[in-house]
Amino acid sequence: MPFTGNAVQLIMFSTLKNWVLAASPNAQLLDDVGNIVKSFTLTSDMVEYYQTGATVIFSIRIRDETNESYSFSRVVVLGQNPEGGSPIIVIDHTLDQTYSKSPDKILEVYVYTGIQDVI
């Protein structure tokens, strides 16, 4: 019996999570011209996936408690083969507007992406 779409999604997202965790840094915030304004190394609890119906959702959480100040309009998540090689872009998400973090604020960014009925 062949794999179902749901099984393939779960296997794929498990592998994708391992690739994201293997890259360092593995998340970047970019400004409107593509300059990296802040890089992050995500932990296992910040990279998750779960199934809802026929869709598997890949969730990334970025948190910055520093007293830095910056503006960003794009979120990039990187991955790398755990056995070596160059990093690749896994998620490249342009936001609808530019967001700013001030020194007295905590930044919390959530990125969700999913895939439906792979097979």
Tab-separated table of N, CA, C and O in Angstrom:
chain	number	residue	atom	x	y	z
A	1	MET	N	0.857	-1.180	0.000
A	1	MET	CA	0.000	0.000	0.000
A	1	MET	C	0.903	1.243	0.000
A	1	MET	O	1.802	1.357	0.826
A	2	PRO	N	0.675	2.187	-0.900
A	2	PRO	CA	1.516	3.392	-0.958
A	2	PRO	C	1.247	4.319	0.227
A	2	PRO	O	0.219	4.234	0.899
A	3	PHE	N	2.220	5.196	0.461
A	3	PHE	CA	2.054	6.201	1.510
A	3	PHE	C	0.887	7.105	1.180
A	3	PHE	O	0.632	7.424	0.016
A	4	THR	N	0.205	7.567	2.201
A	4	THR	CA	-0.848	8.572	2.006
A	4	THR	C	-0.214	9.953	1.953
A	4	THR	O	0.933	10.144	2.372
A	5	GLY	N	-0.959	10.912	1.463
A	5	GLY	CA	-0.484	12.295	1.441
A	5	GLY	C	-0.136	12.773	2.834
A	5	GLY	O	0.859	13.467	3.035
A	6	ASN	N	-0.929	12.405	3.827
A	6	ASN	CA	-0.668	12.838	5.203
A	6	ASN	C	0.653	12.289	5.721
A	6	ASN	O	1.413	12.989	6.377
A	7	ALA	N	0.946	11.024	5.431
A	7	ALA	CA	2.202	10.422	5.897
A	7	ALA	C	3.395	11.112	5.246
A	7	ALA	O	4.382	11.423	5.909
A	8	VAL	N	3.310	11.367	3.944
A	8	VAL	CA	4.406	12.024	3.240
A	8	VAL	C	4.639	13.418	3.809
A	8	VAL	O	5.768	13.850	4.002
A	9	GLN	N	3.557	14.139	4.111
A	9	GLN	CA	3.696	15.480	4.678
A	9	GLN	C	4.439	15.432	6.009
A	9	GLN	O	5.353	16.230	6.249
A	10	LEU	N	4.069	14.518	6.874
A	10	LEU	CA	4.699	14.439	8.192
A	10	LEU	C	6.170	14.071	8.086
A	10	LEU	O	7.011	14.633	8.783
A	11	ILE	N	6.500	13.142	7.197
A	11	ILE	CA	7.905	12.761	7.005
A	11	ILE	C	8.679	13.944	6.442
A	11	ILE	O	9.781	14.253	6.897
A	12	MET	N	8.112	14.630	5.458
A	12	MET	CA	8.787	15.753	4.840
A	12	MET	C	9.036	16.878	5.849
A	12	MET	O	10.127	17.435	5.915
A	13	PHE	N	8.039	17.212	6.651
A	13	PHE	CA	8.196	18.303	7.605
A	13	PHE	C	9.153	17.931	8.738
A	13	PHE	O	9.853	18.793	9.260
A	14	SER	N	9.210	16.682	9.129
A	14	SER	CA	10.177	16.246	10.129
A	14	SER	C	11.598	16.450	9.601
A	14	SER	O	12.474	16.959	10.305
A	15	THR	N	11.832	16.076	8.357
A	15	THR	CA	13.138	16.276	7.729
A	15	THR	C	13.440	17.762	7.589
A	15	THR	O	14.559	18.205	7.865
A	16	LEU	N	12.451	18.531	7.182
A	16	LEU	CA	12.635	19.971	7.018
A	16	LEU	C	13.007	20.626	8.354
A	16	LEU	O	13.885	21.479	8.414
A	17	LYS	N	12.361	20.219	9.437
A	17	LYS	CA	12.700	20.749	10.755
A	17	LYS	C	14.157	20.451	11.092
A	17	LYS	O	14.876	21.323	11.575
A	18	ASN	N	14.615	19.238	10.814
A	18	ASN	CA	16.010	18.876	11.075
A	18	ASN	C	16.968	19.738	10.263
A	18	ASN	O	18.022	20.140	10.753
A	19	TRP	N	16.605	20.040	9.037
A	19	TRP	CA	17.442	20.896	8.188
A	19	TRP	C	17.496	22.308	8.755
A	19	TRP	O	18.553	22.925	8.795
A	20	VAL	N	16.359	22.838	9.183
A	20	VAL	CA	16.342	24.201	9.749
A	20	VAL	C	17.213	24.253	11.000
A	20	VAL	O	18.023	25.168	11.170
A	21	LEU	N	17.091	23.278	11.870
A	21	LEU	CA	17.868	23.278	13.112
A	21	LEU	C	19.362	23.077	12.871
A	21	LEU	O	20.179	23.469	13.693
A	22	ALA	N	19.732	22.502	11.731
A	22	ALA	CA	21.141	22.275	11.423
A	22	ALA	C	21.851	23.554	10.958
A	22	ALA	O	23.063	23.655	11.046
A	23	ALA	N	21.091	24.531	10.476
A	23	ALA	CA	21.689	25.788	10.006
A	23	ALA	C	21.891	26.741	11.185
A	23	ALA	O	21.112	26.743	12.126
A	24	SER	N	22.938	27.530	11.121
A	24	SER	CA	23.173	28.521	12.167
A	24	SER	C	23.888	29.725	11.557
A	24	SER	O	24.995	29.568	11.036
A	25	PRO	N	23.268	30.897	11.537
A	25	PRO	CA	21.917	31.166	12.029
A	25	PRO	C	20.889	30.532	11.101
A	25	PRO	O	21.211	30.196	9.963
A	26	ASN	N	19.673	30.388	11.594
A	26	ASN	CA	18.641	29.767	10.770
A	26	ASN	C	17.413	30.645	10.565
A	26	ASN	O	16.440	30.215	9.960
A	27	ALA	N	17.439	31.877	11.041
A	27	ALA	CA	16.361	32.832	10.765
A	27	ALA	C	16.966	34.230	10.661
A	27	ALA	O	17.906	34.566	11.392
A	28	GLN	N	16.434	35.007	9.733
A	28	GLN	CA	16.916	36.369	9.526
A	28	GLN	C	15.743	37.302	9.295
A	28	GLN	O	14.760	36.920	8.660
A	29	LEU	N	15.872	38.520	9.800
A	29	LEU	CA	14.935	39.590	9.498
A	29	LEU	C	15.651	40.535	8.546
A	29	LEU	O	16.807	40.904	8.790
A	30	LEU	N	14.988	40.909	7.463
A	30	LEU	CA	15.585	41.766	6.457
A	30	LEU	C	14.790	43.056	6.304
A	30	LEU	O	13.565	43.065	6.526
A	31	ASP	N	15.471	44.126	5.895
A	31	ASP	CA	14.779	45.387	5.644
A	31	ASP	C	14.204	45.382	4.229
A	31	ASP	O	14.304	44.389	3.502
A	32	ASP	N	13.612	46.513	3.834
A	32	ASP	CA	12.904	46.570	2.556
A	32	ASP	C	13.814	46.505	1.330
A	32	ASP	O	13.337	46.314	0.215
A	33	VAL	N	15.129	46.652	1.493
A	33	VAL	CA	16.049	46.515	0.367
A	33	VAL	C	16.843	45.215	0.425
A	33	VAL	O	17.740	44.992	-0.377
A	34	GLY	N	16.535	44.352	1.394
A	34	GLY	CA	17.157	43.042	1.471
A	34	GLY	C	18.366	42.922	2.368
A	34	GLY	O	19.022	41.873	2.392
A	35	ASN	N	18.671	43.969	3.134
A	35	ASN	CA	19.779	43.893	4.084
A	35	ASN	C	19.347	43.132	5.334
A	35	ASN	O	18.241	43.340	5.839
A	36	ILE	N	20.219	42.274	5.846
A	36	ILE	CA	19.924	41.540	7.078
A	36	ILE	C	20.065	42.509	8.247
A	36	ILE	O	21.109	43.113	8.435
A	37	VAL	N	18.981	42.664	9.020
A	37	VAL	CA	19.022	43.563	10.180
A	37	VAL	C	19.213	42.792	11.485
A	37	VAL	O	19.684	43.349	12.468
A	38	LYS	N	18.862	41.502	11.482
A	38	LYS	CA	19.013	40.697	12.702
A	38	LYS	C	18.975	39.218	12.306
A	38	LYS	O	18.152	38.812	11.485
A	39	SER	N	19.870	38.424	12.889
A	39	SER	CA	19.906	36.980	12.666
A	39	SER	C	19.628	36.257	13.970
A	39	SER	O	19.959	36.760	15.047
A	40	PHE	N	19.045	35.076	13.871
A	40	PHE	CA	18.675	34.284	15.042
A	40	PHE	C	19.055	32.828	14.823
A	40	PHE	O	19.066	32.346	13.700
A	41	THR	N	19.324	32.131	15.912
A	41	THR	CA	19.461	30.682	15.891
A	41	THR	C	18.291	30.124	16.690
A	41	THR	O	18.187	30.341	17.891
A	42	LEU	N	17.403	29.459	15.981
A	42	LEU	CA	16.180	28.935	16.589
A	42	LEU	C	16.456	27.612	17.289
A	42	LEU	O	17.328	26.846	16.880
A	43	THR	N	15.689	27.349	18.332
A	43	THR	CA	15.780	26.079	19.048
A	43	THR	C	14.636	25.171	18.612
A	43	THR	O	13.691	25.607	17.948
A	44	SER	N	14.711	23.931	19.003
A	44	SER	CA	13.724	22.930	18.584
A	44	SER	C	12.286	23.333	18.915
A	44	SER	O	11.366	23.065	18.146
A	45	ASP	N	12.085	23.991	20.057
A	45	ASP	CA	10.726	24.382	20.433
A	45	ASP	C	10.215	25.590	19.639
A	45	ASP	O	9.039	25.928	19.716
A	46	MET	N	11.082	26.221	18.855
A	46	MET	CA	10.682	27.368	18.037
A	46	MET	C	10.369	26.961	16.595
A	46	MET	O	9.923	27.779	15.793
A	47	VAL	N	10.622	25.709	16.259
A	47	VAL	CA	10.352	25.171	14.925
A	47	VAL	C	9.448	23.964	15.119
A	47	VAL	O	9.872	22.956	15.677
A	48	GLU	N	8.206	24.086	14.698
A	48	GLU	CA	7.251	23.012	14.938
A	48	GLU	C	6.449	22.719	13.679
A	48	GLU	O	6.379	23.540	12.774
A	49	TYR	N	5.835	21.563	13.663
A	49	TYR	CA	4.888	21.229	12.599
A	49	TYR	C	3.772	20.403	13.218
A	49	TYR	O	3.958	19.715	14.216
A	50	TYR	N	2.599	20.541	12.632
A	50	TYR	CA	1.451	19.793	13.133
A	50	TYR	C	0.450	19.617	12.003
A	50	TYR	O	0.459	20.355	11.023
A	51	GLN	N	-0.392	18.620	12.151
A	51	GLN	CA	-1.390	18.316	11.136
A	51	GLN	C	-2.742	18.854	11.563
A	51	GLN	O	-3.139	18.744	12.709
A	52	THR	N	-3.422	19.474	10.628
A	52	THR	CA	-4.799	19.907	10.844
A	52	THR	C	-5.594	19.513	9.600
A	52	THR	O	-5.387	20.076	8.528
A	53	GLY	N	-6.426	18.507	9.745
A	53	GLY	CA	-7.141	17.976	8.587
A	53	GLY	C	-6.153	17.373	7.610
A	53	GLY	O	-5.279	16.605	7.977
A	54	ALA	N	-6.271	17.756	6.337
A	54	ALA	CA	-5.379	17.246	5.294
A	54	ALA	C	-4.172	18.151	5.080
A	54	ALA	O	-3.441	18.005	4.112
A	55	THR	N	-3.941	19.086	5.987
A	55	THR	CA	-2.851	20.043	5.845
A	55	THR	C	-1.849	19.882	6.979
A	55	THR	O	-2.230	19.684	8.121
A	56	VAL	N	-0.571	19.964	6.639
A	56	VAL	CA	0.474	20.013	7.659
A	56	VAL	C	0.992	21.445	7.693
A	56	VAL	O	1.305	22.031	6.664
A	57	ILE	N	1.028	22.015	8.877
A	57	ILE	CA	1.465	23.396	9.082
A	57	ILE	C	2.873	23.381	9.662
A	57	ILE	O	3.155	22.659	10.614
A	58	PHE	N	3.752	24.177	9.073
A	58	PHE	CA	5.113	24.373	9.561
A	58	PHE	C	5.136	25.733	10.230
A	58	PHE	O	4.795	26.739	9.613
A	59	SER	N	5.506	25.780	11.492
A	59	SER	CA	5.429	26.998	12.301
A	59	SER	C	6.815	27.390	12.809
A	59	SER	O	7.544	26.563	13.343
A	60	ILE	N	7.144	28.671	12.629
A	60	ILE	CA	8.409	29.226	13.104
A	60	ILE	C	8.090	30.356	14.077
A	60	ILE	O	7.253	31.213	13.781
A	61	ARG	N	8.745	30.353	15.238
A	61	ARG	CA	8.575	31.449	16.207
A	61	ARG	C	9.931	32.091	16.458
A	61	ARG	O	10.906	31.425	16.796
A	62	ILE	N	9.984	33.403	16.286
A	62	ILE	CA	11.200	34.181	16.529
A	62	ILE	C	10.905	35.132	17.673
A	62	ILE	O	9.881	35.819	17.667
A	63	ARG	N	11.803	35.188	18.640
A	63	ARG	CA	11.620	36.068	19.795
A	63	ARG	C	12.918	36.827	20.047
A	63	ARG	O	13.995	36.239	20.055
A	64	ASP	N	12.794	38.143	20.256
A	64	ASP	CA	13.954	38.983	20.514
A	64	ASP	C	13.669	39.872	21.725
A	64	ASP	O	12.819	40.756	21.661
A	65	GLU	N	14.386	39.610	22.809
A	65	GLU	CA	14.218	40.386	24.041
A	65	GLU	C	15.341	41.399	24.239
A	65	GLU	O	15.457	41.987	25.306
A	66	THR	N	16.168	41.609	23.229
A	66	THR	CA	17.286	42.542	23.356
A	66	THR	C	16.779	43.978	23.413
A	66	THR	O	15.609	44.257	23.130
A	67	ASN	N	17.682	44.891	23.714
A	67	ASN	CA	17.311	46.309	23.724
A	67	ASN	C	17.721	46.986	22.416
A	67	ASN	O	17.952	48.178	22.373
A	68	GLU	N	17.757	46.211	21.359
A	68	GLU	CA	18.092	46.736	20.037
A	68	GLU	C	16.881	47.386	19.382
A	68	GLU	O	15.744	47.118	19.741
A	69	SER	N	17.187	48.196	18.390
A	69	SER	CA	16.152	48.880	17.624
A	69	SER	C	16.403	48.620	16.145
A	69	SER	O	17.536	48.777	15.677
A	70	TYR	N	15.372	48.195	15.418
A	70	TYR	CA	15.505	47.954	13.983
A	70	TYR	C	14.118	47.859	13.356
A	70	TYR	O	13.108	47.729	14.045
A	71	SER	N	14.099	47.917	12.026
A	71	SER	CA	12.872	47.754	11.249
A	71	SER	C	13.088	46.639	10.239
A	71	SER	O	14.199	46.454	9.732
A	72	PHE	N	12.024	45.899	9.943
A	72	PHE	CA	12.144	44.791	8.993
A	72	PHE	C	10.832	44.609	8.240
A	72	PHE	O	9.767	44.983	8.711
A	73	SER	N	10.943	44.028	7.044
A	73	SER	CA	9.760	43.780	6.230
A	73	SER	C	9.792	42.397	5.580
A	73	SER	O	8.936	42.079	4.754
A	74	ARG	N	10.774	41.597	5.952
A	74	ARG	CA	10.905	40.271	5.360
A	74	ARG	C	11.499	39.315	6.389
A	74	ARG	O	12.362	39.701	7.171
A	75	VAL	N	11.020	38.064	6.370
A	75	VAL	CA	11.527	37.010	7.255
A	75	VAL	C	12.047	35.877	6.372
A	75	VAL	O	11.342	35.405	5.482
A	76	VAL	N	13.278	35.460	6.622
A	76	VAL	CA	13.890	34.358	5.885
A	76	VAL	C	14.288	33.283	6.890
A	76	VAL	O	14.887	33.582	7.920
A	77	VAL	N	13.930	32.035	6.574
A	77	VAL	CA	14.324	30.889	7.395
A	77	VAL	C	15.250	30.032	6.541
A	77	VAL	O	14.925	29.711	5.393
A	78	LEU	N	16.392	29.699	7.117
A	78	LEU	CA	17.408	28.922	6.406
A	78	LEU	C	17.434	27.482	6.893
A	78	LEU	O	17.065	27.199	8.033
A	79	GLY	N	17.895	26.595	6.041
A	79	GLY	CA	18.097	25.205	6.400
A	79	GLY	C	19.414	24.733	5.835
A	79	GLY	O	19.998	25.385	4.964
A	80	GLN	N	19.892	23.620	6.348
A	80	GLN	CA	21.142	23.047	5.863
A	80	GLN	C	21.100	21.551	6.096
A	80	GLN	O	20.618	21.096	7.143
A	81	ASN	N	21.596	20.797	5.147
A	81	ASN	CA	21.676	19.354	5.313
A	81	ASN	C	22.489	19.064	6.576
A	81	ASN	O	23.610	19.559	6.710
A	82	PRO	N	21.952	18.304	7.531
A	82	PRO	CA	22.696	17.996	8.761
A	82	PRO	C	24.032	17.304	8.504
A	82	PRO	O	24.919	17.324	9.345
A	83	GLU	N	24.199	16.711	7.333
A	83	GLU	CA	25.450	16.031	6.991
A	83	GLU	C	26.456	16.978	6.341
A	83	GLU	O	27.547	16.567	5.977
A	84	GLY	N	26.087	18.236	6.176
A	84	GLY	CA	27.000	19.214	5.597
A	84	GLY	C	26.420	19.873	4.358
A	84	GLY	O	25.318	19.573	3.938
A	85	GLY	N	27.169	20.781	3.799
A	85	GLY	CA	26.721	21.501	2.611
A	85	GLY	C	26.402	22.939	2.944
A	85	GLY	O	26.534	23.383	4.090
A	86	SER	N	25.985	23.660	1.943
A	86	SER	CA	25.679	25.080	2.098
A	86	SER	C	24.236	25.274	2.562
A	86	SER	O	23.358	24.480	2.216
A	87	PRO	N	23.974	26.350	3.305
A	87	PRO	CA	22.598	26.658	3.702
A	87	PRO	C	21.729	26.982	2.484
A	87	PRO	O	22.230	27.466	1.467
A	88	ILE	N	20.446	26.687	2.606
A	88	ILE	CA	19.468	27.025	1.577
A	88	ILE	C	18.349	27.834	2.224
A	88	ILE	O	18.161	27.783	3.444
A	89	ILE	N	17.619	28.573	1.428
A	89	ILE	CA	16.454	29.304	1.935
A	89	ILE	C	15.264	28.353	1.936
A	89	ILE	O	14.905	27.795	0.906
A	90	VAL	N	14.673	28.168	3.108
A	90	VAL	CA	13.523	27.287	3.275
A	90	VAL	C	12.224	28.088	3.163
A	90	VAL	O	11.275	27.667	2.510
A	91	ILE	N	12.186	29.239	3.815
A	91	ILE	CA	11.027	30.136	3.780
A	91	ILE	C	11.536	31.539	3.517
A	91	ILE	O	12.494	31.987	4.148
A	92	ASP	N	10.897	32.240	2.593
A	92	ASP	CA	11.209	33.639	2.308
A	92	ASP	C	9.880	34.359	2.257
A	92	ASP	O	9.146	34.260	1.273
A	93	HIS	N	9.548	35.055	3.336
A	93	HIS	CA	8.212	35.649	3.475
A	93	HIS	C	8.314	37.170	3.563
A	93	HIS	O	8.894	37.707	4.505
A	94	THR	N	7.760	37.846	2.568
A	94	THR	CA	7.699	39.302	2.585
A	94	THR	C	6.417	39.719	3.295
A	94	THR	O	5.333	39.232	2.967
A	95	LEU	N	6.545	40.608	4.259
A	95	LEU	CA	5.403	41.060	5.052
A	95	LEU	C	4.644	42.163	4.313
A	95	LEU	O	5.182	42.811	3.419
A	96	ASP	N	3.409	42.385	4.693
A	96	ASP	CA	2.569	43.404	4.061
A	96	ASP	C	3.016	44.820	4.385
A	96	ASP	O	2.657	45.754	3.687
A	97	GLN	N	3.771	44.968	5.463
A	97	GLN	CA	4.231	46.287	5.874
A	97	GLN	C	5.572	46.145	6.587
A	97	GLN	O	6.024	45.042	6.854
A	98	THR	N	6.197	47.267	6.877
A	98	THR	CA	7.445	47.277	7.633
A	98	THR	C	7.116	47.354	9.120
A	98	THR	O	6.272	48.143	9.533
A	99	TYR	N	7.766	46.505	9.901
A	99	TYR	CA	7.573	46.489	11.345
A	99	TYR	C	8.842	46.993	12.024
A	99	TYR	O	9.939	46.819	11.505
A	100	SER	N	8.678	47.606	13.181
A	100	SER	CA	9.816	48.146	13.920
A	100	SER	C	9.857	47.572	15.327
A	100	SER	O	8.816	47.342	15.939
A	101	LYS	N	11.078	47.352	15.801
A	101	LYS	CA	11.295	46.954	17.191
A	101	LYS	C	12.061	48.079	17.872
A	101	LYS	O	13.069	48.542	17.371
A	102	SER	N	11.558	48.507	18.993
A	102	SER	CA	12.230	49.545	19.773
A	102	SER	C	12.939	48.887	20.960
A	102	SER	O	12.632	47.754	21.327
A	103	PRO	N	13.891	49.599	21.569
A	103	PRO	CA	14.674	49.009	22.668
A	103	PRO	C	13.839	48.542	23.858
A	103	PRO	O	14.222	47.616	24.554
A	104	ASP	N	12.695	49.143	24.090
A	104	ASP	CA	11.881	48.806	25.261
A	104	ASP	C	10.809	47.747	24.966
A	104	ASP	O	9.991	47.443	25.828
A	105	LYS	N	10.811	47.181	23.767
A	105	LYS	CA	9.791	46.207	23.374
A	105	LYS	C	10.406	44.837	23.112
A	105	LYS	O	11.561	44.707	22.739
A	106	ILE	N	9.589	43.802	23.290
A	106	ILE	CA	9.963	42.434	22.947
A	106	ILE	C	9.320	42.125	21.597
A	106	ILE	O	8.135	42.389	21.394
A	107	LEU	N	10.111	41.579	20.705
A	107	LEU	CA	9.607	41.204	19.392
A	107	LEU	C	9.253	39.722	19.396
A	107	LEU	O	10.030	38.890	19.866
A	108	GLU	N	8.080	39.401	18.886
A	108	GLU	CA	7.677	38.008	18.727
A	108	GLU	C	7.043	37.882	17.345
A	108	GLU	O	6.054	38.533	17.048
A	109	VAL	N	7.658	37.070	16.504
A	109	VAL	CA	7.206	36.872	15.131
A	109	VAL	C	6.827	35.412	14.959
A	109	VAL	O	7.573	34.518	15.362
A	110	TYR	N	5.671	35.173	14.363
A	110	TYR	CA	5.235	33.813	14.037
A	110	TYR	C	5.052	33.720	12.530
A	110	TYR	O	4.404	34.579	11.935
A	111	VAL	N	5.631	32.693	11.933
A	111	VAL	CA	5.466	32.441	10.505
A	111	VAL	C	4.851	31.049	10.373
A	111	VAL	O	5.366	30.081	10.926
A	112	TYR	N	3.741	30.979	9.663
A	112	TYR	CA	3.064	29.704	9.420
A	112	TYR	C	3.002	29.470	7.922
A	112	TYR	O	2.648	30.371	7.170
A	113	THR	N	3.334	28.273	7.507
A	113	THR	CA	3.157	27.891	6.117
A	113	THR	C	2.730	26.433	6.106
A	113	THR	O	3.044	25.691	7.028
A	114	GLY	N	1.984	26.048	5.108
A	114	GLY	CA	1.487	24.689	5.095
A	114	GLY	C	1.431	24.115	3.698
A	114	GLY	O	1.648	24.812	2.716
A	115	ILE	N	1.156	22.848	3.660
A	115	ILE	CA	1.021	22.160	2.391
A	115	ILE	C	-0.174	21.220	2.503
A	115	ILE	O	-0.380	20.591	3.522
A	116	GLN	N	-0.996	21.214	1.460
A	116	GLN	CA	-2.222	20.446	1.476
A	116	GLN	C	-2.139	19.293	0.480
A	116	GLN	O	-1.656	19.494	-0.633
A	117	ASP	N	-2.624	18.151	0.877
A	117	ASP	CA	-2.771	16.996	-0.020
A	117	ASP	C	-1.608	16.832	-0.982
A	117	ASP	O	-1.732	17.013	-2.193
A	118	VAL	N	-0.445	16.501	-0.439
A	118	VAL	CA	0.774	16.387	-1.248
A	118	VAL	C	0.601	15.389	-2.397
A	118	VAL	O	1.047	15.627	-3.502
A	119	ILE	N	-0.052	14.284	-2.132
A	119	ILE	CA	-0.233	13.263	-3.189
A	119	ILE	C	-1.652	13.300	-3.704
A	119	ILE	O	-2.573	13.372	-2.960
